[in-house]
N, CA, C and O atoms as a CHARMM CRD file, in Angstrom:
* protein
*
  300
    1    1 LEU  N      0.82700  -1.18400   0.00000 PROA 1      0.00000
    2    1 LEU  CA     0.00000   0.00000   0.00000 PROA 1      0.00000
    3    1 LEU  C      0.87400   1.25300   0.00000 PROA 1      0.00000
    4    1 LEU  O      1.98400   1.25700   0.53300 PROA 1      0.00000
    5    2 SER  N      0.36100   2.28400  -0.59400 PROA 2      0.00000
    6    2 SER  CA     1.05500   3.56200  -0.63500 PROA 2      0.00000
    7    2 SER  C      0.90800   4.28900   0.70100 PROA 2      0.00000
    8    2 SER  O     -0.19800   4.42000   1.22500 PROA 2      0.00000
    9    3 ALA  N      2.01400   4.75100   1.23700 PROA 3      0.00000
   10    3 ALA  CA     1.95600   5.51000   2.49400 PROA 3      0.00000
   11    3 ALA  C      1.13500   6.78500   2.30800 PROA 3      0.00000
   12    3 ALA  O      0.38900   7.18000   3.20300 PROA 3      0.00000
   13    4 ALA  N      1.27100   7.42500   1.15400 PROA 4      0.00000
   14    4 ALA  CA     0.50300   8.64900   0.89500 PROA 4      0.00000
   15    4 ALA  C     -1.00000   8.35200   0.91700 PROA 4      0.00000
   16    4 ALA  O     -1.77700   9.13100   1.46900 PROA 4      0.00000
   17    5 TRP  N     -1.40600   7.24400   0.32800 PROA 5      0.00000
   18    5 TRP  CA    -2.82100   6.85900   0.31900 PROA 5      0.00000
   19    5 TRP  C     -3.30100   6.60200   1.74500 PROA 5      0.00000
   20    5 TRP  O     -4.37300   7.06400   2.13400 PROA 5      0.00000
   21    6 LEU  N     -2.50900   5.86500   2.52400 PROA 6      0.00000
   22    6 LEU  CA    -2.88400   5.57500   3.90200 PROA 6      0.00000
   23    6 LEU  C     -3.04800   6.86800   4.70400 PROA 6      0.00000
   24    6 LEU  O     -4.00200   7.00900   5.46900 PROA 6      0.00000
   25    7 ILE  N     -2.13200   7.79300   4.53100 PROA 7      0.00000
   26    7 ILE  CA    -2.18600   9.06600   5.25700 PROA 7      0.00000
   27    7 ILE  C     -3.45500   9.82400   4.89500 PROA 7      0.00000
   28    7 ILE  O     -4.16800  10.30500   5.77600 PROA 7      0.00000
   29    8 GLU  N     -3.73700   9.93100   3.60400 PROA 8      0.00000
   30    8 GLU  CA    -4.93400  10.66600   3.17400 PROA 8      0.00000
   31    8 GLU  C     -6.21600   9.97300   3.63100 PROA 8      0.00000
   32    8 GLU  O     -7.15400  10.63500   4.07600 PROA 8      0.00000
   33    9 GLN  N     -6.26300   8.65800   3.52500 PROA 9      0.00000
   34    9 GLN  CA    -7.46300   7.92300   3.91800 PROA 9      0.00000
   35    9 GLN  C     -7.67900   7.93200   5.42600 PROA 9      0.00000
   36    9 GLN  O     -8.79400   7.70500   5.89600 PROA 9      0.00000
   37   10 ALA  N     -6.62600   8.19000   6.18000 PROA 10     0.00000
   38   10 ALA  CA    -6.74200   8.29200   7.63900 PROA 10     0.00000
   39   10 ALA  C     -7.20900   9.68600   8.05900 PROA 10     0.00000
   40   10 ALA  O     -7.36200   9.95600   9.25000 PROA 10     0.00000
   41   11 GLY  N     -7.43500  10.57100   7.08400 PROA 11     0.00000
   42   11 GLY  CA    -7.99300  11.88100   7.37800 PROA 11     0.00000
   43   11 GLY  C     -7.01200  13.03700   7.36700 PROA 11     0.00000
   44   11 GLY  O     -7.35600  14.15100   7.76300 PROA 11     0.00000
   45   12 PHE  N     -5.79500  12.78300   6.91600 PROA 12     0.00000
   46   12 PHE  CA    -4.77400  13.82300   6.87800 PROA 12     0.00000
   47   12 PHE  C     -4.62000  14.31500   5.43600 PROA 12     0.00000
   48   12 PHE  O     -3.84900  13.75300   4.65700 PROA 12     0.00000
   49   13 SER  N     -5.34400  15.34500   5.10100 PROA 13     0.00000
   50   13 SER  CA    -5.32300  15.86800   3.73500 PROA 13     0.00000
   51   13 SER  C     -4.10200  16.74600   3.50800 PROA 13     0.00000
   52   13 SER  O     -3.40400  17.11600   4.45100 PROA 13     0.00000
   53   14 ARG  N     -3.86000  17.07000   2.26600 PROA 14     0.00000
   54   14 ARG  CA    -2.76900  17.97900   1.91700 PROA 14     0.00000
   55   14 ARG  C     -2.97800  19.30000   2.64800 PROA 14     0.00000
   56   14 ARG  O     -4.08000  19.84900   2.65500 PROA 14     0.00000
   57   15 GLY  N     -1.91900  19.80000   3.25700 PROA 15     0.00000
   58   15 GLY  CA    -1.99900  21.04900   4.00500 PROA 15     0.00000
   59   15 GLY  C     -2.43200  20.89200   5.45100 PROA 15     0.00000
   60   15 GLY  O     -2.49800  21.88200   6.18000 PROA 15     0.00000
   61   16 TRP  N     -2.73400  19.66100   5.88900 PROA 16     0.00000
   62   16 TRP  CA    -3.21900  19.43000   7.25400 PROA 16     0.00000
   63   16 TRP  C     -2.14900  19.81200   8.27300 PROA 16     0.00000
   64   16 TRP  O     -0.95900  19.57900   8.06200 PROA 16     0.00000
   65   17 SER  N     -2.58800  20.39200   9.36300 PROA 17     0.00000
   66   17 SER  CA    -1.69400  20.68900  10.48300 PROA 17     0.00000
   67   17 SER  C     -2.42700  20.39500  11.79000 PROA 17     0.00000
   68   17 SER  O     -3.64900  20.24700  11.80900 PROA 17     0.00000
   69   18 ILE  N     -1.67200  20.31300  12.86800 PROA 18     0.00000
   70   18 ILE  CA    -2.24500  19.97700  14.17100 PROA 18     0.00000
   71   18 ILE  C     -3.27700  21.01800  14.60400 PROA 18     0.00000
   72   18 ILE  O     -4.29100  20.68600  15.21800 PROA 18     0.00000
   73   19 ARG  N     -3.00500  22.26800  14.27800 PROA 19     0.00000
   74   19 ARG  CA    -3.95200  23.35000  14.55500 PROA 19     0.00000
   75   19 ARG  C     -3.76900  24.40600  13.46700 PROA 19     0.00000
   76   19 ARG  O     -2.72200  24.43100  12.82100 PROA 19     0.00000
   77   20 PRO  N     -4.74300  25.26800  13.24800 PROA 20     0.00000
   78   20 PRO  CA    -4.66500  26.22800  12.13600 PROA 20     0.00000
   79   20 PRO  C     -3.42800  27.13600  12.14300 PROA 20     0.00000
   80   20 PRO  O     -2.92400  27.49900  11.08100 PROA 20     0.00000
   81   21 ASP  N     -2.94200  27.49800  13.31900 PROA 21     0.00000
   82   21 ASP  CA    -1.79500  28.39800  13.38100 PROA 21     0.00000
   83   21 ASP  C     -0.46000  27.66800  13.56900 PROA 21     0.00000
   84   21 ASP  O      0.56200  28.30400  13.83100 PROA 21     0.00000
   85   22 ALA  N     -0.46500  26.35800  13.43900 PROA 22     0.00000
   86   22 ALA  CA     0.76000  25.58200  13.62700 PROA 22     0.00000
   87   22 ALA  C      1.76800  25.91000  12.52700 PROA 22     0.00000
   88   22 ALA  O      1.38700  26.05200  11.36500 PROA 22     0.00000
   89   23 PRO  N      3.04000  26.03100  12.87700 PROA 23     0.00000
   90   23 PRO  CA     4.04500  26.39400  11.87900 PROA 23     0.00000
   91   23 PRO  C      4.47800  25.24400  10.96900 PROA 23     0.00000
   92   23 PRO  O      5.12300  25.48200   9.94800 PROA 23     0.00000
   93   24 ALA  N      4.13900  24.01100  11.31800 PROA 24     0.00000
   94   24 ALA  CA     4.47100  22.85500  10.48500 PROA 24     0.00000
   95   24 ALA  C      3.17400  22.22800   9.96500 PROA 24     0.00000
   96   24 ALA  O      2.17900  22.15200  10.68500 PROA 24     0.00000
   97   25 SER  N      3.19800  21.78500   8.71900 PROA 25     0.00000
   98   25 SER  CA     2.00900  21.15600   8.12800 PROA 25     0.00000
   99   25 SER  C      2.43200  20.16400   7.06200 PROA 25     0.00000
  100   25 SER  O      3.58800  20.13000   6.64200 PROA 25     0.00000
  101   26 LEU  N      1.46700  19.35400   6.63300 PROA 26     0.00000
  102   26 LEU  CA     1.71700  18.53200   5.45800 PROA 26     0.00000
  103   26 LEU  C      1.80000  19.46200   4.25700 PROA 26     0.00000
  104   26 LEU  O      1.16000  20.51300   4.23200 PROA 26     0.00000
  105   27 SER  N      2.57000  19.08300   3.28700 PROA 27     0.00000
  106   27 SER  CA     2.67100  19.87200   2.06400 PROA 27     0.00000
  107   27 SER  C      1.29500  19.98000   1.40800 PROA 27     0.00000
  108   27 SER  O      0.48400  19.05900   1.49900 PROA 27     0.00000
  109   28 THR  N      1.04200  21.09200   0.75700 PROA 28     0.00000
  110   28 THR  CA    -0.21300  21.24600   0.01000 PROA 28     0.00000
  111   28 THR  C     -0.14900  20.50600  -1.32100 PROA 28     0.00000
  112   28 THR  O     -1.15100  20.40300  -2.02900 PROA 28     0.00000
  113   29 LYS  N      1.03700  19.98800  -1.66200 PROA 29     0.00000
  114   29 LYS  CA     1.20900  19.26400  -2.92200 PROA 29     0.00000
  115   29 LYS  C      1.31700  17.75200  -2.74300 PROA 29     0.00000
  116   29 LYS  O      0.97100  16.99700  -3.65100 PROA 29     0.00000
  117   30 HSD  N      1.79600  17.30100  -1.57200 PROA 30     0.00000
  118   30 HSD  CA     2.00900  15.86800  -1.36900 PROA 30     0.00000
  119   30 HSD  C      1.97300  15.54000   0.11600 PROA 30     0.00000
  120   30 HSD  O      2.61800  16.21500   0.91900 PROA 30     0.00000
  121   31 THR  N      1.22800  14.51400   0.48200 PROA 31     0.00000
  122   31 THR  CA     1.07500  14.18200   1.89600 PROA 31     0.00000
  123   31 THR  C      2.29500  13.49500   2.51100 PROA 31     0.00000
  124   31 THR  O      2.31400  13.27100   3.72200 PROA 31     0.00000
  125   32 LEU  N      3.29300  13.16000   1.73200 PROA 32     0.00000
  126   32 LEU  CA     4.49300  12.54700   2.30100 PROA 32     0.00000
  127   32 LEU  C      5.53900  13.57600   2.72200 PROA 32     0.00000
  128   32 LEU  O      6.58100  13.21800   3.27000 PROA 32     0.00000
  129   33 ALA  N      5.26300  14.84500   2.46700 PROA 33     0.00000
  130   33 ALA  CA     6.22700  15.88800   2.80900 PROA 33     0.00000
  131   33 ALA  C      5.67000  16.78300   3.90700 PROA 33     0.00000
  132   33 ALA  O      4.51800  17.21100   3.85100 PROA 33     0.00000
  133   34 ILE  N      6.49700  17.05700   4.90100 PROA 34     0.00000
  134   34 ILE  CA     6.14900  17.99800   5.96100 PROA 34     0.00000
  135   34 ILE  C      6.84100  19.31300   5.64500 PROA 34     0.00000
  136   34 ILE  O      8.02600  19.33700   5.31100 PROA 34     0.00000
  137   35 THR  N      6.10200  20.39900   5.75100 PROA 35     0.00000
  138   35 THR  CA     6.65500  21.71000   5.42300 PROA 35     0.00000
  139   35 THR  C      6.68300  22.61200   6.65300 PROA 35     0.00000
  140   35 THR  O      5.91200  22.44900   7.59900 PROA 35     0.00000
  141   36 ASN  N      7.59700  23.55800   6.59800 PROA 36     0.00000
  142   36 ASN  CA     7.73300  24.56900   7.63800 PROA 36     0.00000
  143   36 ASN  C      7.08900  25.84300   7.09800 PROA 36     0.00000
  144   36 ASN  O      7.60300  26.44100   6.15300 PROA 36     0.00000
  145   37 ARG  N      5.98200  26.26000   7.68300 PROA 37     0.00000
  146   37 ARG  CA     5.29100  27.47300   7.24200 PROA 37     0.00000
  147   37 ARG  C      6.02400  28.72400   7.68900 PROA 37     0.00000
  148   37 ARG  O      5.67800  29.83700   7.29200 PROA 37     0.00000
  149   38 GLY  N      7.02600  28.53500   8.51000 PROA 38     0.00000
  150   38 GLY  CA     7.81500  29.65000   9.02500 PROA 38     0.00000
  151   38 GLY  C      7.88600  29.57300  10.53400 PROA 38     0.00000
  152   38 GLY  O      6.87200  29.68300  11.22200 PROA 38     0.00000
  153   39 GLY  N      9.07300  29.38700  11.03600 PROA 39     0.00000
  154   39 GLY  CA     9.27800  29.36100  12.47500 PROA 39     0.00000
  155   39 GLY  C      9.06300  28.01900  13.14000 PROA 39     0.00000
  156   39 GLY  O      9.08600  27.94500  14.36900 PROA 39     0.00000
  157   40 ALA  N      8.85500  26.95900  12.38400 PROA 40     0.00000
  158   40 ALA  CA     8.65300  25.63900  12.99300 PROA 40     0.00000
  159   40 ALA  C      9.94900  25.14100  13.60600 PROA 40     0.00000
  160   40 ALA  O     11.02500  25.28200  13.02600 PROA 40     0.00000
  161   41 THR  N      9.82900  24.56500  14.77100 PROA 41     0.00000
  162   41 THR  CA    10.97800  23.94700  15.43600 PROA 41     0.00000
  163   41 THR  C     11.01300  22.46700  15.07100 PROA 41     0.00000
  164   41 THR  O     10.07200  21.93700  14.48100 PROA 41     0.00000
  165   42 ALA  N     12.09700  21.81900  15.42500 PROA 42     0.00000
  166   42 ALA  CA    12.17900  20.37200  15.22300 PROA 42     0.00000
  167   42 ALA  C     11.04500  19.68400  15.97300 PROA 42     0.00000
  168   42 ALA  O     10.47200  18.71500  15.47600 PROA 42     0.00000
  169   43 ALA  N     10.72000  20.17400  17.15400 PROA 43     0.00000
  170   43 ALA  CA     9.62100  19.59300  17.94100 PROA 43     0.00000
  171   43 ALA  C      8.28800  19.73100  17.21000 PROA 43     0.00000
  172   43 ALA  O      7.46700  18.81500  17.25800 PROA 43     0.00000
  173   44 ASP  N      8.05700  20.86000  16.53400 PROA 44     0.00000
  174   44 ASP  CA     6.81900  21.04500  15.77100 PROA 44     0.00000
  175   44 ASP  C      6.71500  20.01100  14.64600 PROA 44     0.00000
  176   44 ASP  O      5.65800  19.42200  14.42300 PROA 44     0.00000
  177   45 VAL  N      7.81600  19.80800  13.95500 PROA 45     0.00000
  178   45 VAL  CA     7.83800  18.84500  12.85100 PROA 45     0.00000
  179   45 VAL  C      7.62300  17.43000  13.38100 PROA 45     0.00000
  180   45 VAL  O      6.84500  16.66200  12.81400 PROA 45     0.00000
  181   46 LEU  N      8.30800  17.09000  14.46200 PROA 46     0.00000
  182   46 LEU  CA     8.17200  15.74700  15.03300 PROA 46     0.00000
  183   46 LEU  C      6.77300  15.52000  15.60500 PROA 46     0.00000
  184   46 LEU  O      6.23600  14.42000  15.47600 PROA 46     0.00000
  185   47 ASP  N      6.17700  16.52000  16.22700 PROA 47     0.00000
  186   47 ASP  CA     4.80800  16.39200  16.74500 PROA 47     0.00000
  187   47 ASP  C      3.83000  16.08600  15.61100 PROA 47     0.00000
  188   47 ASP  O      2.93400  15.25400  15.76200 PROA 47     0.00000
  189   48 LEU  N      4.00600  16.75600  14.48600 PROA 48     0.00000
  190   48 LEU  CA     3.14300  16.51500  13.33300 PROA 48     0.00000
  191   48 LEU  C      3.33500  15.09100  12.81300 PROA 48     0.00000
  192   48 LEU  O      2.36100  14.39200  12.53500 PROA 48     0.00000
  193   49 ALA  N      4.58000  14.66800  12.68300 PROA 49     0.00000
  194   49 ALA  CA     4.86400  13.32100  12.19700 PROA 49     0.00000
  195   49 ALA  C      4.28400  12.25700  13.12500 PROA 49     0.00000
  196   49 ALA  O      3.72300  11.26400  12.66300 PROA 49     0.00000
  197   50 VAL  N      4.41900  12.46500  14.41500 PROA 50     0.00000
  198   50 VAL  CA     3.87700  11.51000  15.39500 PROA 50     0.00000
  199   50 VAL  C      2.35300  11.43700  15.29000 PROA 50     0.00000
  200   50 VAL  O      1.78200  10.34700  15.34100 PROA 50     0.00000
  201   51 ALA  N      1.69400  12.58100  15.14500 PROA 51     0.00000
  202   51 ALA  CA     0.22700  12.60300  15.03400 PROA 51     0.00000
  203   51 ALA  C     -0.23400  11.84600  13.79000 PROA 51     0.00000
  204   51 ALA  O     -1.21900  11.10900  13.83900 PROA 51     0.00000
  205   52 ILE  N      0.46300  12.02300  12.69700 PROA 52     0.00000
  206   52 ILE  CA     0.09000  11.35300  11.45200 PROA 52     0.00000
  207   52 ILE  C      0.33000   9.85200  11.55600 PROA 52     0.00000
  208   52 ILE  O     -0.52600   9.05500  11.17200 PROA 52     0.00000
  209   53 ARG  N      1.49200   9.46600  12.07300 PROA 53     0.00000
  210   53 ARG  CA     1.77800   8.03900  12.22500 PROA 53     0.00000
  211   53 ARG  C      0.76100   7.37100  13.15000 PROA 53     0.00000
  212   53 ARG  O      0.29900   6.26500  12.86600 PROA 53     0.00000
  213   54 ALA  N      0.41100   8.03200  14.24700 PROA 54     0.00000
  214   54 ALA  CA    -0.56900   7.47200  15.18400 PROA 54     0.00000
  215   54 ALA  C     -1.94100   7.34200  14.52700 PROA 54     0.00000
  216   54 ALA  O     -2.64400   6.35600  14.74900 PROA 54     0.00000
  217   55 GLY  N     -2.31800   8.31900  13.73000 PROA 55     0.00000
  218   55 GLY  CA    -3.61300   8.26300  13.04800 PROA 55     0.00000
  219   55 GLY  C     -3.70000   7.12500  12.04900 PROA 55     0.00000
  220   55 GLY  O     -4.73200   6.46000  11.95300 PROA 55     0.00000
  221   56 VAL  N     -2.63400   6.89600  11.30800 PROA 56     0.00000
  222   56 VAL  CA    -2.61300   5.78500  10.35100 PROA 56     0.00000
  223   56 VAL  C     -2.64100   4.45600  11.10000 PROA 56     0.00000
  224   56 VAL  O     -3.36100   3.53700  10.70900 PROA 56     0.00000
  225   57 GLN  N     -1.87000   4.35400  12.16000 PROA 57     0.00000
  226   57 GLN  CA    -1.84900   3.12900  12.97400 PROA 57     0.00000
  227   57 GLN  C     -3.24000   2.84200  13.54400 PROA 57     0.00000
  228   57 GLN  O     -3.70700   1.70400  13.51500 PROA 57     0.00000
  229   58 ARG  N     -3.89000   3.87500  14.05700 PROA 58     0.00000
  230   58 ARG  CA    -5.22700   3.72300  14.64500 PROA 58     0.00000
  231   58 ARG  C     -6.24800   3.31000  13.57500 PROA 58     0.00000
  232   58 ARG  O     -7.07700   2.43400  13.82000 PROA 58     0.00000
  233   59 GLN  N     -6.19200   3.92200  12.42000 PROA 59     0.00000
  234   59 GLN  CA    -7.17000   3.66900  11.35900 PROA 59     0.00000
  235   59 GLN  C     -6.98400   2.31700  10.68500 PROA 59     0.00000
  236   59 GLN  O     -7.95700   1.61100  10.42200 PROA 59     0.00000
  237   60 PHE  N     -5.72700   1.95400  10.40400 PROA 60     0.00000
  238   60 PHE  CA    -5.46100   0.76700   9.58700 PROA 60     0.00000
  239   60 PHE  C     -4.65800  -0.32000  10.28900 PROA 60     0.00000
  240   60 PHE  O     -4.54800  -1.43400   9.77700 PROA 60     0.00000
  241   61 GLY  N     -4.09500  -0.01000  11.46000 PROA 61     0.00000
  242   61 GLY  CA    -3.26100  -1.00200  12.14000 PROA 61     0.00000
  243   61 GLY  C     -1.92400  -1.21600  11.44700 PROA 61     0.00000
  244   61 GLY  O     -1.27700  -2.24700  11.63200 PROA 61     0.00000
  245   62 ILE  N     -1.51400  -0.23900  10.65000 PROA 62     0.00000
  246   62 ILE  CA    -0.26000  -0.33600   9.90800 PROA 62     0.00000
  247   62 ILE  C      0.69900   0.73300  10.43600 PROA 62     0.00000
  248   62 ILE  O      0.39200   1.92400  10.38600 PROA 62     0.00000
  249   63 PRO  N      1.85300   0.31000  10.93900 PROA 63     0.00000
  250   63 PRO  CA     2.83100   1.30200  11.40900 PROA 63     0.00000
  251   63 PRO  C      3.61800   1.87700  10.22700 PROA 63     0.00000
  252   63 PRO  O      4.11400   1.12800   9.38600 PROA 63     0.00000
  253   64 LEU  N      3.72900   3.18200  10.16900 PROA 64     0.00000
  254   64 LEU  CA     4.55600   3.82400   9.14600 PROA 64     0.00000
  255   64 LEU  C      5.96400   4.00000   9.69400 PROA 64     0.00000
  256   64 LEU  O      6.14400   4.34900  10.86100 PROA 64     0.00000
  257   65 GLU  N      6.94600   3.76100   8.86400 PROA 65     0.00000
  258   65 GLU  CA     8.34300   3.95200   9.24800 PROA 65     0.00000
  259   65 GLU  C      8.79000   5.31200   8.73800 PROA 65     0.00000
  260   65 GLU  O      8.63800   5.60700   7.55200 PROA 65     0.00000
  261   66 PRO  N      9.34400   6.15300   9.62400 PROA 66     0.00000
  262   66 PRO  CA     9.76600   7.48000   9.18100 PROA 66     0.00000
  263   66 PRO  C     10.99200   7.40900   8.26600 PROA 66     0.00000
  264   66 PRO  O     11.86200   6.55500   8.43500 PROA 66     0.00000
  265   67 GLU  N     11.03800   8.30300   7.31800 PROA 67     0.00000
  266   67 GLU  CA    12.19500   8.48700   6.44800 PROA 67     0.00000
  267   67 GLU  C     12.49100   9.95800   6.41400 PROA 67     0.00000
  268   67 GLU  O     11.55000  10.72100   6.19800 PROA 67     0.00000
  269   68 PRO  N     13.61900  10.40800   6.59300 PROA 68     0.00000
  270   68 PRO  CA    14.83900   9.68400   6.94300 PROA 68     0.00000
  271   68 PRO  C     14.83200   9.27600   8.41300 PROA 68     0.00000
  272   68 PRO  O     13.93300   9.64500   9.16900 PROA 68     0.00000
  273   69 THR  N     15.82100   8.53000   8.79500 PROA 69     0.00000
  274   69 THR  CA    15.96100   8.14800  10.19800 PROA 69     0.00000
  275   69 THR  C     16.26700   9.38300  11.02700 PROA 69     0.00000
  276   69 THR  O     17.15400  10.16300  10.68100 PROA 69     0.00000
  277   70 VAL  N     15.53600   9.56300  12.12000 PROA 70     0.00000
  278   70 VAL  CA    15.73100  10.71300  12.98500 PROA 70     0.00000
  279   70 VAL  C     16.60100  10.27900  14.16200 PROA 70     0.00000
  280   70 VAL  O     16.25100   9.35100  14.89100 PROA 70     0.00000
  281   71 VAL  N     17.72800  10.95000  14.34300 PROA 71     0.00000
  282   71 VAL  CA    18.66600  10.61200  15.40100 PROA 71     0.00000
  283   71 VAL  C     18.36000  11.44600  16.64000 PROA 71     0.00000
  284   71 VAL  O     18.11600  12.64800  16.53500 PROA 71     0.00000
  285   72 GLY  N     18.37100  10.82100  17.80000 PROA 72     0.00000
  286   72 GLY  CA    18.17000  11.54500  19.03800 PROA 72     0.00000
  287   72 GLY  C     16.70900  11.85000  19.33000 PROA 72     0.00000
  288   72 GLY  O     16.40700  12.80000  20.05100 PROA 72     0.00000
  289   73 SER  N     15.79700  11.05100  18.77500 PROA 73     0.00000
  290   73 SER  CA    14.36500  11.25400  18.98200 PROA 73     0.00000
  291   73 SER  C     13.68700   9.90900  19.16600 PROA 73     0.00000
  292   73 SER  O     14.17700   8.88500  18.69000 PROA 73     0.00000
  293   74 SER  N     12.56500   9.91800  19.85400 PROA 74     0.00000
  294   74 SER  CA    11.81500   8.67800  20.04300 PROA 74     0.00000
  295   74 SER  C     10.82000   8.44600  18.91500 PROA 74     0.00000
  296   74 SER  O      9.96800   7.56500  19.02900 PROA 74     0.00000
  297   75 LEU  N     10.90300   9.20000  17.84600 PROA 75     0.00000
  298   75 LEU  CA     9.98300   9.08400  16.71500 PROA 75     0.00000
  299   75 LEU  C      9.99000   7.72000  16.11200 PROA 75     0.00000
  300   75 LEU  O      9.26700   7.46700  15.15000 PROA 75     0.00000
């Protein structure tokens, strides 16, 4: 299965973010890319990635593996 399809079907559309004013969001062009809207910290990016991975796991029971490997994080 396509990770992008799983992400979208789990309710994470292009441009989705944890909250409307969040500095990190999914790309408006592709759900596999996380973008910095300006001022996002590493924690903002990781929080978004964790929320998306948890949503896919909850919806489909499929764990997504992050790419690239994140060093020094529990992601």
